[in-house]
Short mmCIF file of C-alpha atoms in Angstrom, two decimals:
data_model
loop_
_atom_site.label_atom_id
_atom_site.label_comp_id
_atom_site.label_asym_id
_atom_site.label_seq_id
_atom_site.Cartn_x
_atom_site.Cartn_y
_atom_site.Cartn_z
CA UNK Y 795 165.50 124.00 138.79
CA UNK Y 796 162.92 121.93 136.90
CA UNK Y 797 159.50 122.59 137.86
CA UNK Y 798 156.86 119.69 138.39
CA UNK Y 799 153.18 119.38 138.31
CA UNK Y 800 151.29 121.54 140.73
CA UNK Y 801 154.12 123.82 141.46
CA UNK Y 802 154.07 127.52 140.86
CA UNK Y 803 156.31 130.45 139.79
CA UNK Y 804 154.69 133.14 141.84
CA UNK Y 805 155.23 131.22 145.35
CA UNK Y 806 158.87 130.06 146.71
CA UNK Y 807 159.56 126.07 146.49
CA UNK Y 808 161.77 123.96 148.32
CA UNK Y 809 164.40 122.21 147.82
CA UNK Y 810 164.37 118.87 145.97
CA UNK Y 811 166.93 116.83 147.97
CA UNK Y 812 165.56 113.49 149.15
CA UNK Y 813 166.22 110.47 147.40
CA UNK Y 814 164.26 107.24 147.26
CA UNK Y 815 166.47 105.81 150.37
CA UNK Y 816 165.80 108.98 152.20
CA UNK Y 817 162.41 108.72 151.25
CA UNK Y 818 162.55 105.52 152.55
CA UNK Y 819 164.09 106.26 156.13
CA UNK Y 820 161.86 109.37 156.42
CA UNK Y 821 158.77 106.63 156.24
CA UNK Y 822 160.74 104.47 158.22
CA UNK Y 823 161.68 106.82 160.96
CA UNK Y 824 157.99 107.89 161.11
CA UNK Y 825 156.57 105.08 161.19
CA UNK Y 826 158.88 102.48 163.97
CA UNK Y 827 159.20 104.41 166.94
CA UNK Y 828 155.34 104.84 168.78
CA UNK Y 829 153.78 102.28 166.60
CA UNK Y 830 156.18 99.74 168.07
CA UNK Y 831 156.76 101.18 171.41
CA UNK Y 832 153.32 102.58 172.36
CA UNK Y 833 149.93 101.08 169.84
CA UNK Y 834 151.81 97.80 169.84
CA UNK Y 835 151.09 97.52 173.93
CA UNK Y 836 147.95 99.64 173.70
CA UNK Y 837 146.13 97.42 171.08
CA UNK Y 838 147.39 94.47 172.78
CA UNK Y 839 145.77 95.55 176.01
CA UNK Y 840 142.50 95.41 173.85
CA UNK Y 841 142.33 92.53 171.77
CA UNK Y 842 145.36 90.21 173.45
CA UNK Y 843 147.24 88.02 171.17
CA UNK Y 844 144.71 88.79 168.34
CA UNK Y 845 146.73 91.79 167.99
CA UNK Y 846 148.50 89.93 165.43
CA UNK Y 847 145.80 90.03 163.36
CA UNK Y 848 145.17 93.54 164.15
CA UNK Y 849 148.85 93.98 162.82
CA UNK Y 850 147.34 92.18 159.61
CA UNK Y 851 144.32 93.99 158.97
CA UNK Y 852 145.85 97.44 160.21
CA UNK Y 853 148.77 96.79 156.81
CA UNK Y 854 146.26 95.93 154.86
CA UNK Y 855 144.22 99.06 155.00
CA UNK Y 856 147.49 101.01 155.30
CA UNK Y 857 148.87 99.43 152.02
CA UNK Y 858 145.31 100.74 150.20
CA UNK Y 859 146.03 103.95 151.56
CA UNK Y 860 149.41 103.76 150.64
CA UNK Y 861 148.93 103.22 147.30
CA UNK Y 862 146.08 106.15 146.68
CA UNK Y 863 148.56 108.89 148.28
CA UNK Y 864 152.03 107.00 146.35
CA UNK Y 865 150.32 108.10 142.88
CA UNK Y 866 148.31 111.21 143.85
CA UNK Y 867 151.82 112.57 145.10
CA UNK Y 868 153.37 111.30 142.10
CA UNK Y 869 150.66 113.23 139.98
CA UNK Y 870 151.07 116.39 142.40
CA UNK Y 871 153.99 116.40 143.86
CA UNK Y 872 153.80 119.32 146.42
CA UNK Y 873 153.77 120.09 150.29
CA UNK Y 874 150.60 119.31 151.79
CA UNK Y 875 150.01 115.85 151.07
CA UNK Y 876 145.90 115.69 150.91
CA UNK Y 877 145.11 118.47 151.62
CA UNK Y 878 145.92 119.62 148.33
CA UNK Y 879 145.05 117.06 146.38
CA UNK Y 880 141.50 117.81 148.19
CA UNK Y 881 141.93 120.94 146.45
CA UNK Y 882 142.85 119.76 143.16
CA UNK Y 883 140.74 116.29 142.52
CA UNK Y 884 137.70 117.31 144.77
CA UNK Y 885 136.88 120.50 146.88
CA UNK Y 886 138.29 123.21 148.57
CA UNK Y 887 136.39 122.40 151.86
CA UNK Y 888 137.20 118.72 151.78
CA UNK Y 889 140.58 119.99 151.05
CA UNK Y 890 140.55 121.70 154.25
CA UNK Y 891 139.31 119.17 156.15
CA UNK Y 892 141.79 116.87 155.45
CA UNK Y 893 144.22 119.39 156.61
CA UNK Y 894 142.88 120.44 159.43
CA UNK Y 895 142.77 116.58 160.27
CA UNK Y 896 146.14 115.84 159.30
CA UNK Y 897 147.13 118.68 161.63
CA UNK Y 898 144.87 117.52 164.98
CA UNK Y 899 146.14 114.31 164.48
CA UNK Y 900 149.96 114.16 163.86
CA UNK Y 901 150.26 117.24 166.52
CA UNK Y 902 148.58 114.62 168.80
CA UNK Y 903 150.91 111.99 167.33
CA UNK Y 904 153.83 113.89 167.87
CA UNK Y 905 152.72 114.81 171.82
CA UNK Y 906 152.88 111.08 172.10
CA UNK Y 907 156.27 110.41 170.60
CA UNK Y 908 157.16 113.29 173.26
CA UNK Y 909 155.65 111.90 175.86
CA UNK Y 910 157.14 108.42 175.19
CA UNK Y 911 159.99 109.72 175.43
CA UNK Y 912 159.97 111.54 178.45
CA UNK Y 913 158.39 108.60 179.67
CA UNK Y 914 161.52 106.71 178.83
CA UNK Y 915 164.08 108.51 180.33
CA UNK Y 916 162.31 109.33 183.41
CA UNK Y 917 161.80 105.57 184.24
CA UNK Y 918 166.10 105.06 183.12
CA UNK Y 919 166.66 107.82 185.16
CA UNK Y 920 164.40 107.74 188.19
CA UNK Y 921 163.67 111.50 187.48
CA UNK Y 922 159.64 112.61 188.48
CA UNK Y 923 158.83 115.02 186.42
CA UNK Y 924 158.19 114.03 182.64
CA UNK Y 925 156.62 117.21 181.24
CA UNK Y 926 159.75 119.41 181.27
CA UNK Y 927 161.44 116.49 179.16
CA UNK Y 928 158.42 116.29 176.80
CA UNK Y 929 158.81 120.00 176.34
CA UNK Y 930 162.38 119.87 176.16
CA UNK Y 931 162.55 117.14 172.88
CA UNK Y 932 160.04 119.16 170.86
CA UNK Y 933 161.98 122.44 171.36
CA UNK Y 934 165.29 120.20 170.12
CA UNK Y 935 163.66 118.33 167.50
CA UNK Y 936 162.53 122.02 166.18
CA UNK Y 937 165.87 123.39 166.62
CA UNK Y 938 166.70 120.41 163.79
CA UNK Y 939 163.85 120.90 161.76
CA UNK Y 940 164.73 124.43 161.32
CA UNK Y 941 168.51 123.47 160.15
CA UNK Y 942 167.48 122.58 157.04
CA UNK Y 943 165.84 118.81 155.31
CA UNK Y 944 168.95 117.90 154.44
CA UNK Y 945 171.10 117.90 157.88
CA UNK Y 946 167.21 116.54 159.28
CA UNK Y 947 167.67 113.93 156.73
CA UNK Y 948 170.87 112.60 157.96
CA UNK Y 949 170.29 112.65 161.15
CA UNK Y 950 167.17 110.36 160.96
CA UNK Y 951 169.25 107.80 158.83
CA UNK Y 952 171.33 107.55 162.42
CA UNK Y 953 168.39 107.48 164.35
CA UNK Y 954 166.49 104.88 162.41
CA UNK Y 955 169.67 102.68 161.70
CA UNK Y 956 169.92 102.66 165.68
CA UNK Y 957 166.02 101.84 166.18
CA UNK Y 958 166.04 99.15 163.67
CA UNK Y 959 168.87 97.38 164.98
CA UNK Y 960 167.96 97.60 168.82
CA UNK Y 961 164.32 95.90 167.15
CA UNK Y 962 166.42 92.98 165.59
CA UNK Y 963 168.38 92.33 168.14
CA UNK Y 964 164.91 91.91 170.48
CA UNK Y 965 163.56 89.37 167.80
CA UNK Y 966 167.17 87.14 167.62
CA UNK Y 967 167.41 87.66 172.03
CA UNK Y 968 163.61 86.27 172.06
CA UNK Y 969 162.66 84.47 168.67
CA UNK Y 970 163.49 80.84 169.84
CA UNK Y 971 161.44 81.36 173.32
CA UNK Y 972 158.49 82.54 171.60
CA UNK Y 973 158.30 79.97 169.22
CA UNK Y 974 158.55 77.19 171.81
CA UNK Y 975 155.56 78.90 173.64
CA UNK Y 976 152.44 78.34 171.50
CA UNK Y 977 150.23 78.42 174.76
CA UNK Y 978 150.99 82.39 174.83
CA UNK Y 979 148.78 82.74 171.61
CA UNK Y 980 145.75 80.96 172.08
CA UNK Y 981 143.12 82.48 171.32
CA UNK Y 982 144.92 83.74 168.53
CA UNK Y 983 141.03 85.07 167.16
CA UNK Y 984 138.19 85.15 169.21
CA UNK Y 985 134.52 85.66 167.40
CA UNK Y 986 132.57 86.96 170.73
CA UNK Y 987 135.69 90.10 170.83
CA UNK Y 988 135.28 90.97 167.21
CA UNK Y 989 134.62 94.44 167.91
CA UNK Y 990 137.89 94.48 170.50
CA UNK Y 991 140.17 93.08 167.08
CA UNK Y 992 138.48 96.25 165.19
CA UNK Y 993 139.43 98.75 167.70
CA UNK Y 994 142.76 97.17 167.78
CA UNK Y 995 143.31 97.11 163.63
CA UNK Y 996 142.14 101.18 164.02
CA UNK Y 997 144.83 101.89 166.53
CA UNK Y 998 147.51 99.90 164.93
CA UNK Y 999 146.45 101.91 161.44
CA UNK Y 1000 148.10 104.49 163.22
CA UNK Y 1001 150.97 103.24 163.47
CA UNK Y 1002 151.71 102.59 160.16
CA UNK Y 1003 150.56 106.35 158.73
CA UNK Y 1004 154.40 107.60 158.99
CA UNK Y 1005 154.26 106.78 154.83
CA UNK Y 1006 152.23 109.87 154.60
CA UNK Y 1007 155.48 111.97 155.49
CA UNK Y 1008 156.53 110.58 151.96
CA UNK Y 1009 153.65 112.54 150.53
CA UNK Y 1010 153.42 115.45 152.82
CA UNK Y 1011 157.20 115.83 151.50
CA UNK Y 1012 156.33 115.80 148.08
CA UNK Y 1013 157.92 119.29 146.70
CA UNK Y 1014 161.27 117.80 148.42
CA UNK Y 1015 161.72 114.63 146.80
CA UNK Y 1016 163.53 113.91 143.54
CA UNK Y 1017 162.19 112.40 140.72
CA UNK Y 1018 158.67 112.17 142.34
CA UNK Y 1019 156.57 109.96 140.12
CA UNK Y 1020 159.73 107.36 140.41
CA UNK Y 1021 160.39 107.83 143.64
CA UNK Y 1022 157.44 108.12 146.14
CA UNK Y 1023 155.03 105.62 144.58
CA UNK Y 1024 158.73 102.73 145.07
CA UNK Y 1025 159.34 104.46 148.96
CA UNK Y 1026 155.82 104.04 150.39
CA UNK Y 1027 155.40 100.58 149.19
CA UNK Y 1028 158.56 99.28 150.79
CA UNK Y 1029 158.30 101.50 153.47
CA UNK Y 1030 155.24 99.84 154.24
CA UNK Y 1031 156.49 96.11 153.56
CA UNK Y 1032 159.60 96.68 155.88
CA UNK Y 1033 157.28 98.12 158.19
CA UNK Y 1034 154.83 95.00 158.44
CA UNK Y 1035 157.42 92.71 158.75
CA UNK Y 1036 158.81 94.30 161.97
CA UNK Y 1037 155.59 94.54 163.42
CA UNK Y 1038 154.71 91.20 163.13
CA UNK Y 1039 158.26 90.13 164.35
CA UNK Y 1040 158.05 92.54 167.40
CA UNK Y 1041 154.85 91.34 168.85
CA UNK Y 1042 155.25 87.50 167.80
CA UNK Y 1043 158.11 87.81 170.33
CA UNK Y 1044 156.76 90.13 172.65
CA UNK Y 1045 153.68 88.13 172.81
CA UNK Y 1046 155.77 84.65 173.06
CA UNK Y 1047 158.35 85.63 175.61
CA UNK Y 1048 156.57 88.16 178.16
CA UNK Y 1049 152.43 87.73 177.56
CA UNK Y 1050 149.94 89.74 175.77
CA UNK Y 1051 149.99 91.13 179.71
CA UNK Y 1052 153.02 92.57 180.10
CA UNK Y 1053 153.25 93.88 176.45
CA UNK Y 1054 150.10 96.30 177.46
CA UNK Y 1055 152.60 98.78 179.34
CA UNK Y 1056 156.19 98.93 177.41
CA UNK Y 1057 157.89 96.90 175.53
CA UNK Y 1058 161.31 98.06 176.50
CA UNK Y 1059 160.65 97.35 179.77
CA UNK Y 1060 159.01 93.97 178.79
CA UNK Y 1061 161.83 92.69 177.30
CA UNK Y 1062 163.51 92.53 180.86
CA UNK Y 1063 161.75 89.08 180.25
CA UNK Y 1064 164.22 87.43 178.10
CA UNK Y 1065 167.30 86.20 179.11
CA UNK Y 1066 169.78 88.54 178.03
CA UNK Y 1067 171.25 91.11 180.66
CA UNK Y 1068 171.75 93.87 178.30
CA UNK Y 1069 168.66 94.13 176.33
CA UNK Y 1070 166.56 95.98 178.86
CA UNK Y 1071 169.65 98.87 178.19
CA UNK Y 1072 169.46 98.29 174.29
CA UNK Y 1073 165.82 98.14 174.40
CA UNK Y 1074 165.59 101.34 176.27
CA UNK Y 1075 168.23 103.08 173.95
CA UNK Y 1076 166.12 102.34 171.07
CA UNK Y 1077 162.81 103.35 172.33
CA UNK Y 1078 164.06 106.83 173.23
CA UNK Y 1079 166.22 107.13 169.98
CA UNK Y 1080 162.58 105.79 168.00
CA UNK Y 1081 160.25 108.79 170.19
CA UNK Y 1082 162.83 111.31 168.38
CA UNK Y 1083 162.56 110.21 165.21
CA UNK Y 1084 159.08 110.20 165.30
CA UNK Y 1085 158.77 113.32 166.61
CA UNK Y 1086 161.41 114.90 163.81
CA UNK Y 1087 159.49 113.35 161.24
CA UNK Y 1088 155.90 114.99 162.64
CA UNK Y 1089 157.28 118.17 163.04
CA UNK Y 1090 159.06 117.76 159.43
CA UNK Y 1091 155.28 117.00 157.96
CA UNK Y 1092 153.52 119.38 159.71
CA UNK Y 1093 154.84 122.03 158.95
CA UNK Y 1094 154.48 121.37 155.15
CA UNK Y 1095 151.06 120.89 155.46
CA UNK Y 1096 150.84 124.42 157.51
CA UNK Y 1097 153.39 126.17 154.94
CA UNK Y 1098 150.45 124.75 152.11
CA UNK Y 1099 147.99 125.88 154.04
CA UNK Y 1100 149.11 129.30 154.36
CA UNK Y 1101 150.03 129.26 150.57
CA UNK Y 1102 146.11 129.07 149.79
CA UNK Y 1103 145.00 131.19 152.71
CA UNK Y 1104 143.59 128.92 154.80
CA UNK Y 1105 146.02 130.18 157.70
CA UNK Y 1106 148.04 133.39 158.19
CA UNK Y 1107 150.07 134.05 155.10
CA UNK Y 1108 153.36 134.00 157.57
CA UNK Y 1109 153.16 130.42 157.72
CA UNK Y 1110 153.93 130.22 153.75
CA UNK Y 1111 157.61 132.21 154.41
CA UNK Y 1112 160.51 129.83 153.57
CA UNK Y 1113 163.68 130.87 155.12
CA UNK Y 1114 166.64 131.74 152.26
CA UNK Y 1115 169.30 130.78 153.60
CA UNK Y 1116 167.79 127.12 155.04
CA UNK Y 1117 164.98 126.21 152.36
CA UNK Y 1118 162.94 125.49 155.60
CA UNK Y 1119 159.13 127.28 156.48
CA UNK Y 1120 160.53 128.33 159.50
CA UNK Y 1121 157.26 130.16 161.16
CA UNK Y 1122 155.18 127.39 160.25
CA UNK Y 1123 157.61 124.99 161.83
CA UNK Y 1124 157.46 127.08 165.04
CA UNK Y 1125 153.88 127.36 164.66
CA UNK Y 1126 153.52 123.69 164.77
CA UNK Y 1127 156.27 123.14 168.10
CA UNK Y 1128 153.73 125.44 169.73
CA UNK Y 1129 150.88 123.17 169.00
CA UNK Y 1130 152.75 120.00 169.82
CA UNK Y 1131 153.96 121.48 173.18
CA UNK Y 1132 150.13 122.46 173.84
CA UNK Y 1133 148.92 119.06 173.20
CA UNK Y 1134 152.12 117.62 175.42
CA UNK Y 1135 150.56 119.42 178.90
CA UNK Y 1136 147.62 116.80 178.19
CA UNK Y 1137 150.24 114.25 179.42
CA UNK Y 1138 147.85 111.12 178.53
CA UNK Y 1139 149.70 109.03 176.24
CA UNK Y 1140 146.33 106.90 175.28
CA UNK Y 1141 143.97 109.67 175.47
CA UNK Y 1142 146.34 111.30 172.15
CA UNK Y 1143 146.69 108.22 170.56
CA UNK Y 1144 143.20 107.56 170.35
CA UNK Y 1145 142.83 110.64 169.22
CA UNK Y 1146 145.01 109.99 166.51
CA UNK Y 1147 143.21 107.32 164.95
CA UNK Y 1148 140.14 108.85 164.48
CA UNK Y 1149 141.67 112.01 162.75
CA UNK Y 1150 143.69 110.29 160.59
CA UNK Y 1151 141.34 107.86 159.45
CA UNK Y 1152 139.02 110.70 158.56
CA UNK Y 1153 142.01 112.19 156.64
CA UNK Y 1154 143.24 108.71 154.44
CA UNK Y 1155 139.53 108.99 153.82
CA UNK Y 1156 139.37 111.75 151.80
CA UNK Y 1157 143.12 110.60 150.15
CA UNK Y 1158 141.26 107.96 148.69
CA UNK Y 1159 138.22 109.74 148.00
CA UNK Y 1160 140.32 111.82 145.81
CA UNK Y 1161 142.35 108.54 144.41
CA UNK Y 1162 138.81 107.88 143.01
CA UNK Y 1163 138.53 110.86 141.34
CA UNK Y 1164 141.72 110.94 139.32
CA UNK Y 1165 141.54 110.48 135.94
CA UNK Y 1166 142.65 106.61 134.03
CA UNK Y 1167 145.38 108.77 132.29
CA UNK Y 1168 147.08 109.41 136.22
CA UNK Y 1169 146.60 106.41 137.58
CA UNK Y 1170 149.35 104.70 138.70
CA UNK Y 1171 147.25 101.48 139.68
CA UNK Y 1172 144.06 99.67 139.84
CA UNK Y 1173 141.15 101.83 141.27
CA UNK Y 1174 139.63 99.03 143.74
CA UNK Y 1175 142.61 99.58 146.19
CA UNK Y 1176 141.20 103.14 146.77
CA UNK Y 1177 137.78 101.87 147.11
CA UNK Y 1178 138.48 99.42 150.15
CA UNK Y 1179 140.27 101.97 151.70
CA UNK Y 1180 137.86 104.34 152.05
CA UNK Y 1181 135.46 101.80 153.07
CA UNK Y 1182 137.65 100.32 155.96
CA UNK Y 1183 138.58 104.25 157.09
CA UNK Y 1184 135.22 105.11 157.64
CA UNK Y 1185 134.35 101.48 159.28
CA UNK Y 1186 137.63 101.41 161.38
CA UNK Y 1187 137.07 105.54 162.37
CA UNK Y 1188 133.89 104.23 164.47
CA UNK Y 1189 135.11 101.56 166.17
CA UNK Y 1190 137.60 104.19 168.23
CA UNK Y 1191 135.85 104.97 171.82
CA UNK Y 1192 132.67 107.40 171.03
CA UNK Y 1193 134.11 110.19 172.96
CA UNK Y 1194 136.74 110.75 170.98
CA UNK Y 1195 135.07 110.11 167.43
CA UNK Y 1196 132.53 113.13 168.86
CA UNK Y 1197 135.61 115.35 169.28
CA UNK Y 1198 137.10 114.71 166.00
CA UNK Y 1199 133.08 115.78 164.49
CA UNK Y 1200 133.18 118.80 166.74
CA UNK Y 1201 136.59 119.58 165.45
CA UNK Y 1202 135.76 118.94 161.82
CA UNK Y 1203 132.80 121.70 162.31
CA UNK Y 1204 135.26 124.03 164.04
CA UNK Y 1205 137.69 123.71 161.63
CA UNK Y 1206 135.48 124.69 159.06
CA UNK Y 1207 133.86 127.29 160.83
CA UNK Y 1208 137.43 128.66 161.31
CA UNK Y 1209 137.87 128.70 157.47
CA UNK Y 1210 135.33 130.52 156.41
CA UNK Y 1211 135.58 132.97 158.98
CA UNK Y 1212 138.80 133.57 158.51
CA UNK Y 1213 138.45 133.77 154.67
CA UNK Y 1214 135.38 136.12 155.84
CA UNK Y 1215 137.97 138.09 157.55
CA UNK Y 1216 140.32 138.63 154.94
CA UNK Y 1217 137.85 140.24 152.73
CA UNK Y 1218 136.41 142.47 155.12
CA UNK Y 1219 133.06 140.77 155.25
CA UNK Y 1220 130.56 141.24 158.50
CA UNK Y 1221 130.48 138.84 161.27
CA UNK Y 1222 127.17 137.80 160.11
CA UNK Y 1223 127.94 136.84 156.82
CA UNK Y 1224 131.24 134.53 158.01
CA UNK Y 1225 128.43 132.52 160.09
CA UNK Y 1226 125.99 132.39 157.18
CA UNK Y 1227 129.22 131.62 154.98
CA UNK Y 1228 130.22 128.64 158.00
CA UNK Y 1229 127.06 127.43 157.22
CA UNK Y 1230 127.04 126.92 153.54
CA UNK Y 1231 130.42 125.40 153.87
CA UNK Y 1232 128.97 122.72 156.95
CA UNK Y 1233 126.06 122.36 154.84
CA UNK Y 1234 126.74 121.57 151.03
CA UNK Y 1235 130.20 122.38 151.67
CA UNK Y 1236 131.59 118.85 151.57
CA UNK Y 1237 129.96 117.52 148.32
CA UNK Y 1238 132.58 116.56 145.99
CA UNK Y 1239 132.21 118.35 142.74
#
């Protein structure tokens, strides 16, 4: 097989098997499932109908983003997404930090998706207890993972296919409605809740970070520097348009109101007797997706991780007869299933957008770094994004941006005493080491 930039002979690789419309539904299926059925009601429970703006601003930043990890994963096309192209363009402790990140805040992503989805069927079914269904869909969705890409592959084409169609047929049930109800959208901007519309656009941002799994999945896809840079761009087109369909009619038909809760069980407001069901169906079928896509990207990032040393070499086996990083994808169920027995479905999703602003921080940091000769496009794009990261990344609730600093300092503490560790050093010298690395540590250079 034909090795590409960034990949090694001395380490196992995986298999390159995804195509640009796998690519495509892999973004897809990450990306329309809790950004639709959870941030869309959570951010308009903050900033009302201005969510549509949110929805505007959110892309916007996204597409920046977008386009600084489409070209460094078309330069380095390997598992890990930025966290090693922190490595390569700036610094081995930013490089860190943007994996540690990526892993606090998809594994809080992913309890979310699990928690939707226990959510989901607990309400269809009358059951009580969520938890043991949130635990249940992470253990299946690893079972998948584990099968292999390409058998996860297919079976997030069905998923999506299902998802996208139960989301059209919600914009043809309500479009008509909503357009006839212009009242629903007034104040459609408000200047006195300016900093409501910002903490709106950083939760939505979320929603729209499944494009990374495009990256993450780098040392999987074929024909890299074609396909990835052409995936995350339309991935991110189709994914705006939804959006902005979904709430347009969500808003129109049931009330910025209602929206702030489900909007499965929202659309029990338009006047069609079977879209509650359909609705329902799709929001479940979207949680797994999600989920199978997190798990799919996290456990790249850990299997790169453990490649460099950063955690337990274990995590950098890859299964022989399934081309899968099987520990590492265990490794990561455990950590999803930790984060599930939170069981606050805001509390994680907040937490999300705080970590992975901080991470699409550093991807464009390092977007700024590459050389003329690897760019793919303009270098303004990266720029903007990494001013609009770090703007959005305060405007999340203070307790939560204080976590993600504490965790950033215990992540690198971690690092260096586990790299303290591993060459026998004292105790004393993997603090002093902790805090060279928290001091000068993140400097680019």
């Amino acid at each position: 097989m034909q090795r590409m930039p960034g990949e090694t002979s001395q380490q196992p690789q995986l298999k390159r098997v995804i195509g640009l419309s796998g690519a495509m539904m892999m973004g897809l299926g990450s990306i329309i499932g809790t950004g639709v059925f959870v941030s869309l009601g959570i951010g308009a429970g903050i900033a009302g109908p201005s969510v549509l703006l949110a929805i505007m601003l959110a892309a916007g930043v996204a597409m920046c983003n977008g386009l600084s990890s489409a070209q460094l994963a078309a330069n380095h096309p390997v598992s890990g997404g930025t966290y090693e192209y922190g490595h390569r363009w700036l610094n081995p402790s930013l490089g860190f930090t943007a994996g540690w990140m990526f892993l606090c805040a998809k594994s809080a992503s992913s309890a979310t998706a699990a928690l939707g989805f226990a959510g989901y069927i607990a309400h269809a079914t009358g059951m009580g207890a969520s938890l043991p269904l949130a635990v249940g869909v992470v253990v299946l969705v690893t079972v998948i993972a584990l099968s292999g890409i390409e058998r996860s592959n297919r079976v997030n084409i069905v998923i999506v296919s299902i998802v996208i169609l139960a989301l059209m047929i919600f914009v043809g049930a309500g479009f008509s409605s909503a357009v006839k109800n212009k009242a629903a959208f007034q104040p459609i901007f408000d200047g006195g809740k300016l900093t409501d519309l910002l903490q709106a656009t950083a939760l939505m941002f979320v929603a729209f970070t499944g494009y990374g799994r495009i990256a993450t999945l780098g040392e999987e896809v074929a024909e890299p520097r074609r396909t990835i840079p052409r995936a995350v761009i339309v991935t991110l087109l189709i994914s705006m348009a939804l959006y902005l369909l979904v709430a347009f009619v969500g808003i129109g038909v049931n009330g910025f109101e209602n929206l702030d809760g489900s909007l499965a069980l929202a659309s029990k407001s338009v006047s069609n007797a079977a879209l509650p069901t359909v609705m329902l169906v799709g929001a479940t079928v979207a949680m797994v997706s999600v989920l199978l896509n997190l798990v799919l990207g996290l456990s790249r990032v850990v299997l790169a991780m453990g490649r460099r040393g950063d955690l337990p070499k274990a995590t950098a086996r890859i299964s022989e007869s399934t081309h899968v990083p099987a520990v590492a994808t265990v490794g990561v169920a455990v950590l999803i299933a930790g984060w599930v027995c939170v069981g606050d479905v805001k509390l994680t999703w907040s937490f999300s957008a705080f970590t992975v602003l901080v991470y699409y921080a550093i991807t464009n940091l390092c977007a700024i770094r590459m050389k003329p000769g690897e760019r793919l496009y303009p270098i303004w794009p990266a720029y903007l994004g990494l001013a609009a990261c770090l703007t959005l990344a305060f405007f999340v609730d203070w307790g939560i941006w204080l976590t993600g600093l504490g965790l950033i300092i215990i992540g690198l503490a971690w690092r260096a005493c586990f790299n303290a560790k591993r060459a026998t050093a004292s105790p004393r010298r993997c603090f002093r080491r902790s805090g060279v690395v928290l001091g000068r540590g993140l400097l680019p250079g």
